[in-house]
GROMACS .gro file of C-alpha atoms in nm:
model
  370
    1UNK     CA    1   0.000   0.000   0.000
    2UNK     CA    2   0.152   0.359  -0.079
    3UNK     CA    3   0.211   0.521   0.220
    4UNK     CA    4   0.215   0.954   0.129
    5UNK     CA    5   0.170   1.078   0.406
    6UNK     CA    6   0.082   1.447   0.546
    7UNK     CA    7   0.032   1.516   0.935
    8UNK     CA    8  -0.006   1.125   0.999
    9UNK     CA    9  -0.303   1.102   0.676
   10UNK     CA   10  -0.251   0.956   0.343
   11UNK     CA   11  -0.272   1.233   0.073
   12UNK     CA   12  -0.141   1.115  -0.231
   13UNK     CA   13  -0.141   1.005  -0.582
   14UNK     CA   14   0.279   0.953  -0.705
   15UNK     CA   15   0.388   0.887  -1.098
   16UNK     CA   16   0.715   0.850  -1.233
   17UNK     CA   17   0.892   0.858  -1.572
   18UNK     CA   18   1.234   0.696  -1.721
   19UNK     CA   19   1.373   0.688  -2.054
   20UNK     CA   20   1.528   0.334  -2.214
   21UNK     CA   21   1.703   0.245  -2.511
   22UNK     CA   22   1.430   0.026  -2.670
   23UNK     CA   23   1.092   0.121  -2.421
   24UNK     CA   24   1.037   0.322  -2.130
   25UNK     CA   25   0.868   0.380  -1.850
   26UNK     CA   26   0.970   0.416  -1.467
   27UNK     CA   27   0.934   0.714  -1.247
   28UNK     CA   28   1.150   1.039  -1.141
   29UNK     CA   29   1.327   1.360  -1.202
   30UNK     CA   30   1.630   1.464  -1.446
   31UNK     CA   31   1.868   1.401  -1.163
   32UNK     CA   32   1.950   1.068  -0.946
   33UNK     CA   33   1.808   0.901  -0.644
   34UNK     CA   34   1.878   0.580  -0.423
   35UNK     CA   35   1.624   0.498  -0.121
   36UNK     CA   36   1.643   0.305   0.227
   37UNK     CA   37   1.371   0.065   0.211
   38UNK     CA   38   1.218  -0.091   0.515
   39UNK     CA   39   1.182  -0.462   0.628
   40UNK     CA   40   0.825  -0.618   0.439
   41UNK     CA   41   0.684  -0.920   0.532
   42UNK     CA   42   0.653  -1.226   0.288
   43UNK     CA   43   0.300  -1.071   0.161
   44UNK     CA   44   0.448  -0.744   0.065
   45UNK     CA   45   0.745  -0.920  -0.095
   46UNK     CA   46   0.531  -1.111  -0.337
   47UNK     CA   47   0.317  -0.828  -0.435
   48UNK     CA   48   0.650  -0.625  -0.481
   49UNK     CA   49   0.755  -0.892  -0.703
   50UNK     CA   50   0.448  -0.962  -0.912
   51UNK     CA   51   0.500  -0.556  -0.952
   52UNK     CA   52   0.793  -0.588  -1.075
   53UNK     CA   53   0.684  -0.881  -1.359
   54UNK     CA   54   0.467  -0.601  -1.472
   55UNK     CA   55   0.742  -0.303  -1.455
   56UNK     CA   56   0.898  -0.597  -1.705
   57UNK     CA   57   0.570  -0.652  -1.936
   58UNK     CA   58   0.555  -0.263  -1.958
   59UNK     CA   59   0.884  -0.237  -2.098
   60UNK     CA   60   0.834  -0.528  -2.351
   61UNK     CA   61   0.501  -0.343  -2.457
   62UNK     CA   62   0.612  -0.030  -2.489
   63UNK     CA   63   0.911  -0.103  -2.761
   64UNK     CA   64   0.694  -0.111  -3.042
   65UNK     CA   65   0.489   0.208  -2.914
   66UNK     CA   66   0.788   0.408  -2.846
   67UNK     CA   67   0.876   0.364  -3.195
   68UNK     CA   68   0.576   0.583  -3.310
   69UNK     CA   69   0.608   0.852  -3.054
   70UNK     CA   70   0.757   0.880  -2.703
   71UNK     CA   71   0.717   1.112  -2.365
   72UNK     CA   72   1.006   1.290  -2.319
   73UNK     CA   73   0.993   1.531  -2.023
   74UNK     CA   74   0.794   1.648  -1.727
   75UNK     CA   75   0.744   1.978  -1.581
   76UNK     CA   76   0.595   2.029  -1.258
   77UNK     CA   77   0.506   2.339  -1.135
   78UNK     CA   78   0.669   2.481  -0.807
   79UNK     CA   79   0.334   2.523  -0.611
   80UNK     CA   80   0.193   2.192  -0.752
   81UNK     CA   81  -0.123   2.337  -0.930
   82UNK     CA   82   0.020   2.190  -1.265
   83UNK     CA   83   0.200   1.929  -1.467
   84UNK     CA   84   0.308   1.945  -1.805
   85UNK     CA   85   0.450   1.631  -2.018
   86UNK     CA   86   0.542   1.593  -2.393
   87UNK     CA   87   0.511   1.409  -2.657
   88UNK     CA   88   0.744   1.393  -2.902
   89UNK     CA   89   0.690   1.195  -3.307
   90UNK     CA   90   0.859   1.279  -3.596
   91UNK     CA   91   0.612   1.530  -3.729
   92UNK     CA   92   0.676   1.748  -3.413
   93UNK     CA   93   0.559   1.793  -3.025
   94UNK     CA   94   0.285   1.794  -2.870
   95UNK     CA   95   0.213   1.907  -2.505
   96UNK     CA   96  -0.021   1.756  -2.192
   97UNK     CA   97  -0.103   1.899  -1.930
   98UNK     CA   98  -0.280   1.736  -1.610
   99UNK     CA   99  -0.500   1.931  -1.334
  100UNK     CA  100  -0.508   1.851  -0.987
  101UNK     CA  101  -0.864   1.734  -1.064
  102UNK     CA  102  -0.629   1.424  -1.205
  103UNK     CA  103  -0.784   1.527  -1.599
  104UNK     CA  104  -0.543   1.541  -1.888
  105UNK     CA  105  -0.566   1.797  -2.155
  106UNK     CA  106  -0.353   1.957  -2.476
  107UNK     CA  107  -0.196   2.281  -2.427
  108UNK     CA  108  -0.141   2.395  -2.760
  109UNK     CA  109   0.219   2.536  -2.837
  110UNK     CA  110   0.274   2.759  -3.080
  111UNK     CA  111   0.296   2.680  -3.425
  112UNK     CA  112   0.724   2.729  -3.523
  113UNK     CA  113   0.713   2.480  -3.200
  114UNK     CA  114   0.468   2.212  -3.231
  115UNK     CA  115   0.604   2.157  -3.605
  116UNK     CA  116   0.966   2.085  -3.474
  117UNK     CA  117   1.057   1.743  -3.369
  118UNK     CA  118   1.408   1.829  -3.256
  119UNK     CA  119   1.216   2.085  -3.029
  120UNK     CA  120   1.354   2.090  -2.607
  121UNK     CA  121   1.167   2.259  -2.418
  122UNK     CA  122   1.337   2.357  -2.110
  123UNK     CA  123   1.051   2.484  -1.893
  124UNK     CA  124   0.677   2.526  -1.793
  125UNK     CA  125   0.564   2.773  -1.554
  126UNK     CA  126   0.182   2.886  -1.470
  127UNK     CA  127   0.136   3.201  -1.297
  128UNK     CA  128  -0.192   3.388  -1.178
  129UNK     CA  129  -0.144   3.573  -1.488
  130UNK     CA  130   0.024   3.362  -1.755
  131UNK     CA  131   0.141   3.072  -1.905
  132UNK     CA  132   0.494   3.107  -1.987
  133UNK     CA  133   0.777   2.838  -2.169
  134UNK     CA  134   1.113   2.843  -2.244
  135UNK     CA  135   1.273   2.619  -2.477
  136UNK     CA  136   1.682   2.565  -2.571
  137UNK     CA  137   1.677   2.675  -2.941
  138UNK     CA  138   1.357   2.911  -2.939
  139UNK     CA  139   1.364   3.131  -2.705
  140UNK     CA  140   1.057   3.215  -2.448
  141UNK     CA  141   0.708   3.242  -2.511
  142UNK     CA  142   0.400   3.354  -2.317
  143UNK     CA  143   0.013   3.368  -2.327
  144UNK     CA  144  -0.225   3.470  -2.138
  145UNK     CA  145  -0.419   3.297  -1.932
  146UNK     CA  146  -0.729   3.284  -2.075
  147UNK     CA  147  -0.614   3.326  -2.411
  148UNK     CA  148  -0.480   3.043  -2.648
  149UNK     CA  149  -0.250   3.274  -2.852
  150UNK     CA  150   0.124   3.229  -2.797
  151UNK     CA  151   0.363   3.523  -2.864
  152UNK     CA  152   0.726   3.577  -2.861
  153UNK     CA  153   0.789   3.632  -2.453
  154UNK     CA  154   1.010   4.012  -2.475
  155UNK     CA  155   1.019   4.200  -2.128
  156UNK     CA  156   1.089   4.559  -2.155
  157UNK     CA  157   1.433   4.456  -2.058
  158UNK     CA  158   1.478   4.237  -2.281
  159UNK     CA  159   1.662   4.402  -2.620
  160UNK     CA  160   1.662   4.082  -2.853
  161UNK     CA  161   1.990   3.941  -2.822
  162UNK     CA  162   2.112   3.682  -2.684
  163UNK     CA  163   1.734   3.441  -2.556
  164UNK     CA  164   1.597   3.358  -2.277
  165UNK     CA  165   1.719   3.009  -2.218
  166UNK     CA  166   1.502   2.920  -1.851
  167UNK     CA  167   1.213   3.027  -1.649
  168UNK     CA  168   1.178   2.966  -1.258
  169UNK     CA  169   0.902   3.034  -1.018
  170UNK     CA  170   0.972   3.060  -0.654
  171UNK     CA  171   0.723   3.179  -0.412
  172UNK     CA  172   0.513   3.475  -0.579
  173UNK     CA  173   0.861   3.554  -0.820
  174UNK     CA  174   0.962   3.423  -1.167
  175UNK     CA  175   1.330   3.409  -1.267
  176UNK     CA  176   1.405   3.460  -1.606
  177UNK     CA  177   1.802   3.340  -1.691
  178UNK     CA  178   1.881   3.546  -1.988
  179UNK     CA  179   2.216   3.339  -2.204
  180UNK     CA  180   2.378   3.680  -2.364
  181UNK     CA  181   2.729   3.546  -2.424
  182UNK     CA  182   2.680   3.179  -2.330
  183UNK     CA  183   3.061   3.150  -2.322
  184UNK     CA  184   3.127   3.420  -2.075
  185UNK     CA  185   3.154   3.398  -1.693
  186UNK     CA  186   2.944   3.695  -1.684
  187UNK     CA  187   2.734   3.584  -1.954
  188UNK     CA  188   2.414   3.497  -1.844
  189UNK     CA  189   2.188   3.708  -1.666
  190UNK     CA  190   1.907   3.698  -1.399
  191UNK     CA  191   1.599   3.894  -1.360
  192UNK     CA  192   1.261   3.867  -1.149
  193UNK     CA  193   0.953   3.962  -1.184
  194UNK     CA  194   0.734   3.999  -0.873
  195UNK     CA  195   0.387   4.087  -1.024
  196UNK     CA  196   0.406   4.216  -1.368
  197UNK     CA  197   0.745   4.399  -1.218
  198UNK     CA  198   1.073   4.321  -1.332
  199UNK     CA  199   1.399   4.365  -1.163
  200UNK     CA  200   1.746   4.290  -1.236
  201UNK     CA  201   1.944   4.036  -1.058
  202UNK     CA  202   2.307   4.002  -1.158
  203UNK     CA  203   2.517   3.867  -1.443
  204UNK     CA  204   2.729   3.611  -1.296
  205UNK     CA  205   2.504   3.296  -1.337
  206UNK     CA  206   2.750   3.099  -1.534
  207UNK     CA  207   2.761   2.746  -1.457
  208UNK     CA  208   2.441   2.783  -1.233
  209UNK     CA  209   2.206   2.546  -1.264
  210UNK     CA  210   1.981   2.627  -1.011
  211UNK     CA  211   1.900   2.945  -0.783
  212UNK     CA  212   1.766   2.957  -0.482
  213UNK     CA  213   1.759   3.353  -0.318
  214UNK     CA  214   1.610   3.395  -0.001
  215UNK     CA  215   1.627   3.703   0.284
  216UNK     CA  216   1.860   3.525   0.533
  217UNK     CA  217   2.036   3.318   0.294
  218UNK     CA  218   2.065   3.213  -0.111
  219UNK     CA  219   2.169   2.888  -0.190
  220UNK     CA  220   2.291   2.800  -0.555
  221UNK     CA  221   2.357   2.478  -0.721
  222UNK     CA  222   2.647   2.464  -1.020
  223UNK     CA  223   2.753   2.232  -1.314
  224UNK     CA  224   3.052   2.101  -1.071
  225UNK     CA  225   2.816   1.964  -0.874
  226UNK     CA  226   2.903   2.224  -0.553
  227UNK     CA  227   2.626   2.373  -0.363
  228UNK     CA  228   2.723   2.759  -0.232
  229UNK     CA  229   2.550   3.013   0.022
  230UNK     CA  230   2.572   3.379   0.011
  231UNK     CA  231   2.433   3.568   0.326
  232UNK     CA  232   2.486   3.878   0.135
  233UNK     CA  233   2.234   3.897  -0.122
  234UNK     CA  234   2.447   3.725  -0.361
  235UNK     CA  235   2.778   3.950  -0.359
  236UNK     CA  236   2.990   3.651  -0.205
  237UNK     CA  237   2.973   3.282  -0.207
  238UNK     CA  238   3.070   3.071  -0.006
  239UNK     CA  239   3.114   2.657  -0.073
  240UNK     CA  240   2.910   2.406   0.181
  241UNK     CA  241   3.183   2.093   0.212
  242UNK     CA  242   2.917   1.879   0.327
  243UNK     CA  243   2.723   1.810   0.048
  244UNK     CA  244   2.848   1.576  -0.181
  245UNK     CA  245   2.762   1.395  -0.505
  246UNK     CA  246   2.836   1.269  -0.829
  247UNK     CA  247   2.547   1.468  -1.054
  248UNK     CA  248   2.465   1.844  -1.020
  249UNK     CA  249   2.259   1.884  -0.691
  250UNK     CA  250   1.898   1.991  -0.663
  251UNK     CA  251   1.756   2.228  -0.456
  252UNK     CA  252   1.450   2.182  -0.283
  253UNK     CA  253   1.246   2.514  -0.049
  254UNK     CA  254   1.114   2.274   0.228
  255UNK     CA  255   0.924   2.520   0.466
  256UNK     CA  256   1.128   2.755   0.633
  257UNK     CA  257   1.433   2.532   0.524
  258UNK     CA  258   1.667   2.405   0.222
  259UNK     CA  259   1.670   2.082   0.083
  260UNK     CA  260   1.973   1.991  -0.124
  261UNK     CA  261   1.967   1.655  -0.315
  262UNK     CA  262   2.235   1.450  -0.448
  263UNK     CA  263   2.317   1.084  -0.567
  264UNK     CA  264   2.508   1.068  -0.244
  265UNK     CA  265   2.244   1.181  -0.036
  266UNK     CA  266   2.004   1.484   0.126
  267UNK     CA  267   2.115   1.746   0.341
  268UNK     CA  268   1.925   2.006   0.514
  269UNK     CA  269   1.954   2.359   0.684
  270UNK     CA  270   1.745   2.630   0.876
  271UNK     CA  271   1.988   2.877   0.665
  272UNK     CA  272   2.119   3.087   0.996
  273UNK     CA  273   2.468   2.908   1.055
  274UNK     CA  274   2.517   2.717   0.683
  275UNK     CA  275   2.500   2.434   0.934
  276UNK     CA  276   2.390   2.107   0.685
  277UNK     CA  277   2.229   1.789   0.834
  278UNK     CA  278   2.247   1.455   0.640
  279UNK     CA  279   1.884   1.281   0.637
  280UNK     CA  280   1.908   0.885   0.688
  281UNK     CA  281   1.754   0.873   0.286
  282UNK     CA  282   1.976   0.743   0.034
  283UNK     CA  283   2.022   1.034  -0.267
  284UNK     CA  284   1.902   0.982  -0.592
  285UNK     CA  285   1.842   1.099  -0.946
  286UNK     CA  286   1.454   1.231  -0.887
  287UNK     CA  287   1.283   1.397  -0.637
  288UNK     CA  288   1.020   1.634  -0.581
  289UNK     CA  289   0.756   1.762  -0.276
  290UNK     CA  290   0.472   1.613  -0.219
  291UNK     CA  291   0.279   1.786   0.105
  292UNK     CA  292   0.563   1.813   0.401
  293UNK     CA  293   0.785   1.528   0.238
  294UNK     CA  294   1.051   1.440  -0.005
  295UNK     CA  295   1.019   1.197  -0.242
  296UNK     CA  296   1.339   1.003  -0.398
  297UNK     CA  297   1.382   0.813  -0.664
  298UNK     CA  298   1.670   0.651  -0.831
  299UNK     CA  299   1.841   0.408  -1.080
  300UNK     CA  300   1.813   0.061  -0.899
  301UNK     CA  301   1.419   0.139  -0.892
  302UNK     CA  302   1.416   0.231  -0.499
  303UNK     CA  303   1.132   0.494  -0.430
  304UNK     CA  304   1.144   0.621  -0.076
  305UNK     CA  305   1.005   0.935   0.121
  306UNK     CA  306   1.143   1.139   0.410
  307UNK     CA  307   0.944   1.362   0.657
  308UNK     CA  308   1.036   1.740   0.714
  309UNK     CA  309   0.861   1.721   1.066
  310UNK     CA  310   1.067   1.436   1.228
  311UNK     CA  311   1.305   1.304   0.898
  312UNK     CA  312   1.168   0.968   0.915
  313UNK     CA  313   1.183   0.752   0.638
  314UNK     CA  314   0.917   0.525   0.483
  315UNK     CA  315   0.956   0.279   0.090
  316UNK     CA  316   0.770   0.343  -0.157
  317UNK     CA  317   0.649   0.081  -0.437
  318UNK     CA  318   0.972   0.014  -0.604
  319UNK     CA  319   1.021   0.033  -0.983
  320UNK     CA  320   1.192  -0.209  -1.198
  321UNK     CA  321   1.527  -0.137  -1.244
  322UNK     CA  322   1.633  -0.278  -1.570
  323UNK     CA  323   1.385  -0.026  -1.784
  324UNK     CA  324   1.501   0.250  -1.625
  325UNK     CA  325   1.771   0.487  -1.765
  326UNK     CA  326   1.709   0.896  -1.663
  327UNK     CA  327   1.414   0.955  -1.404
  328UNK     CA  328   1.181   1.248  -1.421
  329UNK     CA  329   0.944   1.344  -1.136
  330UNK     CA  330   0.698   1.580  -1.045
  331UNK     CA  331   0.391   1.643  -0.814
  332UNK     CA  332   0.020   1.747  -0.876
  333UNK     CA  333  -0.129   1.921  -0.591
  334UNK     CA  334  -0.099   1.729  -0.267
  335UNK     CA  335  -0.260   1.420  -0.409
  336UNK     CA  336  -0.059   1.336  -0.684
  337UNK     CA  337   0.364   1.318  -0.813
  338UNK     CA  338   0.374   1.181  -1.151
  339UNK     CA  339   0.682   1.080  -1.354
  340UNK     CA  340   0.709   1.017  -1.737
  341UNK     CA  341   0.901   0.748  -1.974
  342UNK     CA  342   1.029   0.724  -2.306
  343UNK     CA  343   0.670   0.567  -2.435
  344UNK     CA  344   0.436   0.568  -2.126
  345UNK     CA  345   0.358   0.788  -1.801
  346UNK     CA  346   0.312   0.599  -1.519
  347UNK     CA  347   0.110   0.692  -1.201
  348UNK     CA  348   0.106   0.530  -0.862
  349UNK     CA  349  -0.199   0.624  -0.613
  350UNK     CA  350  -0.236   0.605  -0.253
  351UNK     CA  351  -0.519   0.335  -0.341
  352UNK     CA  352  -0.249   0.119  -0.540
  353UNK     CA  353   0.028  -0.061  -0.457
  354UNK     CA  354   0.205  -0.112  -0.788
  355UNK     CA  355   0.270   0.175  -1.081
  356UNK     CA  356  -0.010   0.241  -1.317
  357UNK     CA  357   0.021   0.295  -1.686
  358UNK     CA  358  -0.146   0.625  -1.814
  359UNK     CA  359  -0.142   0.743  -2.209
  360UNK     CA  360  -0.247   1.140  -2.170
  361UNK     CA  361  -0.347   1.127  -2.499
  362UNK     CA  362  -0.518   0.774  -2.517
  363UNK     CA  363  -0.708   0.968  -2.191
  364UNK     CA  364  -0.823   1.286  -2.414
  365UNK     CA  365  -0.916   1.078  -2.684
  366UNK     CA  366  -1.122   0.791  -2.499
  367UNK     CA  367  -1.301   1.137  -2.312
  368UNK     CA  368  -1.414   1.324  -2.581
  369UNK     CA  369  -1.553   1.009  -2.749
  370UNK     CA  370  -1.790   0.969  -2.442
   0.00000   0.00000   0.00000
């Protein structure tokens, strides 16, 4: 039985996505993840294994299917009131989107996008206002929210040169990283917008691959896999020598404190004395928030879930581990994370005890039939 929990209650619905070389499926995030998994009596082990013989018949079905199209990637948004996956053939991309109502719908991208198979798009992000994407090639585009016509996304700061390369949402802010000389140190800038506001950041975001900036304390998360804390609104950095890993970290705003993930583990401050506990999790490729815990998810199939109230750890179903290759995950809501593969999404609910196979557009379709 999954066990999600929130103050002591199950709340939720979890999904996860992997690529493979011939099929897909599996569950997680763009990063790593390995679990502790607790003792499970003889039942649990047999339904864990007849899960797994169906992780395996997944895989086998899916190799013809990903031959005609395949999900690629997952975007979840930060305050779980969306989730975005696409769908990728060779005529072009297609995008998904899923409520926390658990319905599946197309969000139409705009038309220079849709048409291009090669297309990566590098973020999703909702806002009260907007819907706004970034992609690697493209640049940025926005529409409104009530309005289904894309156009180009150009701040008044923004001059044309150079693009807009990624789009964050933290709290009530979005973070725009603008790539002006992508080989420069100083070549890529950030700016936020706090309502329809924006303000410049700074110009040293080279090698960053994830920002974090916060009153007391701004944590940031480079290619070398280093996490760094500036206490001065980002004039000096300082490196934390306790976190460790093998893949660039992710960075996680778990109430009033940080969350850095690893494949070599999770740490966690309060942010007054850069003072970094090690949780009893293993670290992994994936992970996301799913009410007041973190879920991880990595490579040898090991899904597990730690507590930001008392850092206890509880398993997860487990995934099997010789379809998976890169893990995406995300979270719905409080009810629901949900991870992608190569050919299938799969979906694991607090009412299940094994992962689910879901087709977004096989959903759609079968809907509007009815």
């Amino acid at each position: 039985m999954l066990q999600i929990r929130k103050s002591g209650e199950l709340v939720g619905l979890l999904c996860l996505v992997c690529s493979l070389a011939t099929a897909a499926c599996g569950g997680g995030s763009s990063a790593q993840a390995e679990l502790a998994d607790a003792g499970r009596s003889d039942a649990e082990s047999s339904e864990r294994d007849a899960g797994d013989a169906d992780m395996r018949d997944i895989g086998e079905q899916d190799a013809d299917a990903a031959l005609a199209g395949s999900y690629r990637s997952i975007f979840a948004g930060a305050d779980g009131e969306a989730f975005f996956v696409t769908y990728h053939t060779d005529e072009g991309v297609q995008l998904f989107g899923l409520d926390v109502d658990g319905t599946w719908s197309e969000v139409q991208l705009p038309e220079p996008l849709r048409r291009d198979p090669l297309l990566v798009l590098t973020s999703v992000v909702t806002t009260e206002y907007d819907l706004l994407l970034s992609t690697r090639e493209q640049g940025a585009w926005r529409r409104q929210r009530d309005d289904p016509q894309w156009q180009a996304f150009n701040p008044d700061w923004f001059d044309g040169s150079g693009q807009i390369t990624h789009l964050k949402k933290l709290r009530d802010r979005i973070y725009a990283f603008h790539e002006v000389e992508p080989n420069s140190p100083t070549g890529i800038e950030l700016w936020q917008r706090r309502q329809l506001d924006w303000e410049y950041i700074r110009n040293d975001m080279f090698m960053i691959i994830d920002y974090m900036p916060r009153e007391e304390m701004s944590v940031r998360a480079t290619r070398y896999g280093t996490i760094e804390v500036s206490y001065d609104a980002g004039e000096t950095w300082q490196a934390v020598p306790e976190v460790q890993g093998t893949l660039p970290p992710q960075l996680f705003e778990w109430g009033e404190s940080v969350a850095v993930m690893t494949t070599s583990g999770v740490w966690l401050t309060g942010g007054e004395d850069n003072h970094w506990d090690k949780l009893s999790i293993h670290g992994g490729e994936a992970g996301a928030l799913l009410g007041d815990e973190l879920v991880v998810a990595n490579r040898s199939g090991e899904v597990s879930a730690v507590s930001l109230a008392d850092q206890s750890v509880h398993a997860l179903p487990s995934l099997d581990p010789s379809i998976i290759q890169t893990l995406q995950l995300g979270v719905v809501g409080e009810r629901m994370v949900v991870a992608t593969s190569h050919s299938r999404v799969l979906q694991l609910s607090a009412a299940s005890s094994q992962w689910e196979k879901v087709d977004p557009q096989a959903s759609i379709s079968g809907r509007l039939a009815r």
